[in-house]
Short mmCIF file of C-alpha atoms and ligand atoms in Angstrom, two decimals:
data_model
loop_
_atom_site.label_atom_id
_atom_site.label_comp_id
_atom_site.label_asym_id
_atom_site.label_seq_id
_atom_site.Cartn_x
_atom_site.Cartn_y
_atom_site.Cartn_z
CA MET A 27 97.31 -38.72 -15.07
CA PRO A 28 93.87 -38.51 -13.60
CA SER A 29 92.81 -41.51 -12.16
CA PRO A 30 89.38 -43.02 -13.48
CA ARG A 31 87.47 -42.30 -9.99
CA MET A 32 88.44 -38.59 -10.77
CA SER A 33 87.57 -38.66 -14.72
CA ARG A 34 83.77 -39.75 -13.38
CA ALA A 35 83.84 -37.19 -10.59
CA LYS A 36 84.42 -34.28 -13.18
CA SER A 37 81.59 -34.90 -15.20
CA PHE A 38 79.23 -33.80 -12.62
CA PRO A 39 76.09 -31.32 -13.38
CA GLY A 40 75.81 -28.46 -11.34
CA LEU A 41 75.65 -28.74 -7.94
CA PRO A 42 73.46 -26.34 -5.59
CA ASP A 43 75.04 -23.62 -3.84
CA PRO A 44 78.94 -23.77 -4.80
CA LEU A 45 81.20 -22.45 -2.13
CA LYS A 46 82.88 -19.72 -4.26
CA PRO A 47 85.72 -17.45 -2.94
CA ALA A 48 85.02 -14.05 -2.28
CA MET A 49 87.53 -10.76 -2.52
CA ASP A 50 87.73 -9.64 1.10
CA ARG A 51 88.82 -6.05 2.38
CA SER A 52 92.62 -6.47 1.64
CA GLY A 53 91.43 -7.35 -2.02
CA ARG A 54 92.61 -11.22 -1.42
CA VAL A 55 90.23 -13.76 -2.63
CA VAL A 56 89.44 -16.08 0.01
CA HIS A 57 87.11 -18.51 1.33
CA THR A 58 84.89 -17.38 4.24
CA LEU A 59 82.83 -19.19 7.31
CA PRO A 60 79.44 -19.40 6.34
CA ALA A 61 77.00 -17.91 8.99
CA LEU A 62 75.13 -20.11 10.78
CA PRO A 63 71.35 -20.02 9.25
CA TYR A 64 70.21 -19.85 13.02
CA LYS A 65 71.27 -19.44 16.91
CA HIS A 66 73.48 -21.66 18.24
CA PHE A 67 71.10 -22.85 20.78
CA VAL A 68 68.08 -23.97 18.09
CA LEU A 69 69.62 -27.48 17.69
CA GLU A 70 69.42 -28.08 21.46
CA PRO A 71 66.99 -30.94 21.08
CA CYS A 72 70.14 -32.72 19.73
CA ILE A 73 73.29 -30.49 19.79
CA ASP A 74 74.09 -28.79 22.67
CA THR A 75 75.05 -24.86 22.16
CA GLY A 76 78.40 -25.35 23.56
CA THR A 77 79.25 -27.87 21.10
CA MET A 78 77.59 -25.60 18.22
CA HIS A 79 80.12 -22.84 19.25
CA LEU A 80 83.26 -25.07 19.22
CA HIS A 81 82.21 -26.75 16.10
CA HIS A 82 80.94 -24.13 13.84
CA ASP A 83 82.86 -20.90 15.25
CA ILE A 84 86.36 -22.54 16.19
CA TYR A 85 86.38 -25.86 14.33
CA HIS A 86 84.90 -24.92 10.83
CA ALA A 87 86.45 -21.42 10.96
CA THR A 88 90.00 -23.05 11.51
CA SER A 89 89.44 -25.55 8.53
CA VAL A 90 88.35 -22.32 6.22
CA LYS A 91 91.55 -20.27 7.61
CA ARG A 92 93.48 -23.44 7.03
CA LEU A 93 92.17 -23.94 3.51
CA ASN A 94 93.23 -20.11 2.47
CA ASP A 95 96.70 -20.70 4.13
CA ALA A 96 97.04 -23.82 1.58
CA LEU A 97 96.21 -21.96 -1.04
CA ALA A 98 98.46 -18.88 0.00
CA GLU A 99 101.13 -19.59 -2.68
CA TYR A 100 98.88 -20.56 -5.86
CA PRO A 101 96.79 -17.85 -7.05
CA GLU A 102 95.79 -19.85 -9.79
CA LEU A 103 93.69 -22.15 -7.46
CA GLN A 104 92.47 -19.35 -5.32
CA THR A 105 89.58 -18.55 -7.21
CA LEU A 106 88.26 -22.05 -7.78
CA SER A 107 84.79 -23.17 -5.87
CA VAL A 108 85.84 -25.84 -3.24
CA GLU A 109 83.72 -28.27 -5.31
CA GLU A 110 86.17 -27.59 -8.26
CA LEU A 111 89.38 -27.83 -5.97
CA LEU A 112 87.96 -31.32 -4.51
CA LEU A 113 86.67 -32.72 -7.99
CA ASP A 114 90.03 -32.09 -10.04
CA VAL A 115 92.86 -32.84 -7.23
CA ASN A 116 95.59 -33.30 -9.89
CA ARG A 117 96.04 -29.77 -10.77
CA ILE A 118 96.59 -28.98 -7.03
CA PRO A 119 100.44 -29.31 -6.49
CA GLU A 120 101.46 -32.34 -4.53
CA GLY A 121 103.12 -30.46 -1.84
CA THR A 122 99.56 -28.83 -0.58
CA ARG A 123 97.36 -31.21 -1.98
CA VAL A 124 96.70 -33.07 1.36
CA ALA A 125 96.12 -29.75 3.10
CA VAL A 126 93.86 -28.66 0.32
CA ARG A 127 91.78 -31.73 -0.06
CA SER A 128 90.87 -32.06 3.68
CA HIS A 129 90.28 -28.27 4.61
CA ALA A 130 88.28 -28.34 1.15
CA GLY A 131 86.39 -31.42 2.37
CA ALA A 132 85.60 -29.99 5.95
CA HIS A 133 84.57 -26.69 4.64
CA LEU A 134 82.00 -28.31 2.17
CA ASN A 135 80.65 -30.71 4.54
CA HIS A 136 79.97 -28.60 7.49
CA SER A 137 78.59 -25.92 5.44
CA LEU A 138 76.20 -28.53 3.95
CA PHE A 139 75.80 -29.78 7.46
CA TRP A 140 74.40 -26.68 8.81
CA ARG A 141 72.13 -25.81 6.03
CA THR A 142 70.14 -29.18 6.45
CA MET A 143 69.72 -28.91 10.18
CA GLY A 144 67.55 -26.41 11.68
CA PRO A 145 64.57 -25.99 14.66
CA ALA A 146 62.57 -28.96 15.13
CA ASN A 147 59.19 -27.95 13.51
CA GLY A 148 57.66 -31.04 12.48
CA ALA A 149 58.28 -30.18 8.52
CA THR A 150 58.55 -33.44 6.79
CA GLY A 151 60.13 -34.16 3.31
CA CYS A 152 58.30 -33.45 0.48
CA GLY A 153 56.15 -36.42 -1.32
CA THR A 154 58.96 -37.08 -4.32
CA LEU A 155 61.67 -37.69 -1.76
CA LEU A 156 59.36 -39.67 1.00
CA ALA A 157 58.40 -42.18 -1.96
CA ALA A 158 61.95 -42.60 -3.02
CA ILE A 159 62.97 -43.38 0.44
CA ASP A 160 60.06 -45.73 0.64
CA HIS A 161 61.36 -47.26 -2.64
CA SER A 162 64.89 -47.98 -1.97
CA PHE A 163 64.59 -48.45 1.88
CA GLY A 164 61.40 -50.12 2.56
CA SER A 165 59.82 -47.53 4.67
CA PHE A 166 61.01 -44.10 6.13
CA ASN A 167 61.92 -45.91 9.77
CA GLY A 168 63.83 -48.42 7.57
CA PHE A 169 65.77 -45.53 5.82
CA ARG A 170 66.38 -44.15 9.46
CA SER A 171 67.50 -47.42 11.17
CA GLN A 172 69.70 -48.10 8.25
CA PHE A 173 71.47 -44.50 8.16
CA VAL A 174 72.18 -44.82 12.19
CA GLU A 175 73.56 -48.31 11.45
CA ALA A 176 76.01 -47.32 8.99
CA GLY A 177 77.04 -44.13 11.01
CA VAL A 178 77.44 -46.61 14.35
CA ASN A 179 79.37 -48.93 12.20
CA HIS A 180 81.72 -46.58 10.58
CA VAL A 181 85.14 -46.92 12.21
CA GLY A 182 87.00 -43.56 13.30
CA SER A 183 85.86 -40.18 11.91
CA GLY A 184 84.09 -39.64 8.78
CA TRP A 185 80.39 -38.77 7.73
CA VAL A 186 77.20 -40.61 7.17
CA TRP A 187 75.19 -39.81 3.80
CA LEU A 188 71.75 -39.98 2.15
CA ALA A 189 73.33 -39.78 -1.26
CA LEU A 190 71.78 -39.99 -4.99
CA SER A 191 73.56 -42.13 -8.04
CA ALA A 192 73.52 -40.66 -11.69
CA GLN A 193 71.14 -43.68 -12.09
CA ARG A 194 68.78 -41.80 -9.53
CA ASN A 195 69.17 -44.45 -6.89
CA LEU A 196 69.12 -43.31 -3.15
CA GLN A 197 72.22 -44.85 -1.30
CA ILE A 198 73.32 -44.42 2.55
CA ILE A 199 77.14 -44.27 2.62
CA THR A 200 79.86 -43.73 4.80
CA THR A 201 82.98 -41.33 3.87
CA THR A 202 86.39 -41.03 5.60
CA ASN A 203 87.62 -38.03 7.34
CA HIS A 204 86.08 -35.10 5.29
CA GLU A 205 85.81 -36.82 2.05
CA ASN A 206 82.38 -35.78 0.32
CA PRO A 207 80.14 -37.98 -1.97
CA ILE A 208 80.91 -36.09 -4.94
CA GLN A 209 84.59 -37.35 -4.75
CA VAL A 210 82.99 -40.84 -5.37
CA GLY A 211 80.49 -39.68 -8.12
CA LEU A 212 77.45 -39.49 -5.87
CA TYR A 213 75.27 -36.22 -4.97
CA PRO A 214 75.24 -35.44 -1.36
CA ILE A 215 71.48 -35.12 -0.16
CA MET A 216 72.38 -34.75 3.34
CA GLY A 217 75.01 -36.01 5.97
CA ASN A 218 75.55 -36.10 9.56
CA ASP A 219 79.17 -35.80 11.31
CA LEU A 220 80.76 -38.74 12.86
CA TRP A 221 83.64 -37.07 14.48
CA GLU A 222 83.99 -37.40 17.58
CA HIS A 223 83.97 -33.32 18.16
CA ALA A 224 80.24 -33.37 16.89
CA TYR A 225 79.00 -34.79 19.90
CA PHE A 226 81.15 -35.78 22.43
CA LEU A 227 80.54 -32.71 24.70
CA ARG A 228 77.01 -33.98 25.34
CA TYR A 229 77.16 -37.96 24.25
CA GLN A 230 80.74 -39.11 25.34
CA ASN A 231 80.95 -42.36 23.31
CA ARG A 232 77.53 -42.85 22.63
CA ARG A 233 77.62 -42.14 18.67
CA ALA A 234 74.43 -44.17 18.51
CA GLU A 235 72.25 -42.09 20.64
CA TYR A 236 73.36 -38.94 18.98
CA LEU A 237 72.33 -40.29 15.60
CA GLU A 238 69.05 -41.17 16.89
CA ARG A 239 68.44 -37.91 18.27
CA TRP A 240 69.89 -36.17 15.02
CA TRP A 241 66.36 -36.67 13.42
CA LYS A 242 64.62 -34.18 15.43
CA VAL A 243 66.68 -31.33 14.06
CA VAL A 244 66.93 -32.46 10.22
CA ASN A 245 65.85 -29.44 8.10
CA TRP A 246 63.39 -32.10 5.93
CA PRO A 247 62.63 -28.88 3.40
CA GLU A 248 66.30 -28.02 2.57
CA VAL A 249 67.02 -31.72 2.42
CA SER A 250 64.03 -32.08 -0.13
CA ARG A 251 65.43 -29.04 -2.45
CA ARG A 252 68.48 -30.81 -2.59
CA PHE A 253 66.90 -33.96 -3.58
CA ILE A 254 64.79 -32.27 -6.32
CA HIS A 255 67.64 -30.28 -7.52
CA PHE A 256 69.93 -33.25 -8.38
CA LEU A 257 66.86 -34.85 -9.91
CA ASP A 258 65.89 -32.49 -12.07
CA ARG A 259 69.57 -32.19 -13.10
CA LEU A 260 69.55 -36.00 -13.87
CA GLN A 261 66.57 -35.92 -15.76
CA THR A 262 67.46 -32.98 -18.06
CA PRO A 263 70.97 -33.58 -18.58
CA ALA A 264 73.01 -30.08 -19.29
CA ALA A 265 73.68 -29.77 -23.17
MN1 MN B 5 82.69 -31.54 12.39
#
């Protein structure tokens, strides 16, 4: 019996760039690690090269491998996108559900994370996004400080998000472990990783300093693209 929360989540209109599995050379349908869209050193204004290698090449790669391992005995689940797995966890056999949820969530969150960062090039968000941020948070600086505060106050591992509700309201939320906003009926615009592995090498326990410096590497054109995508879908519901 699906919970009300899951029933709501399943009614999502299309998410951009769904993470679909593909056939590998041996003919197995598997999830794959997306290549970083830039060199590992590009995020140095906030994230050191060593952390990027550990985080993308090892941590994220391991999540993808464990997701494939968790799905190995279940051919009927292997062709689903990561989003489909997370939005309908009741179809996943109980014995593997915790593993699939956690590794699929890690794969989705990190894939989104790499794309919404990039070289510090001075680009800003589009006018529509900036106006919506002003409307929801008072000002752009107000938004930034509320986002950092939410991230600092989150206890333990998780993520801090800018997310859009079905009523088109922007919200700042945090999620636990590798939960994604789609699992609570919200559209993820961008998120920052609050796990210690994301910042510990350079910042040790100074999560606030990491969160403050992160603004230097946010890829605002990509964040804007995601916001406009969701806005369009919500204004013109699919038939
Ligand atoms: Mn991470």
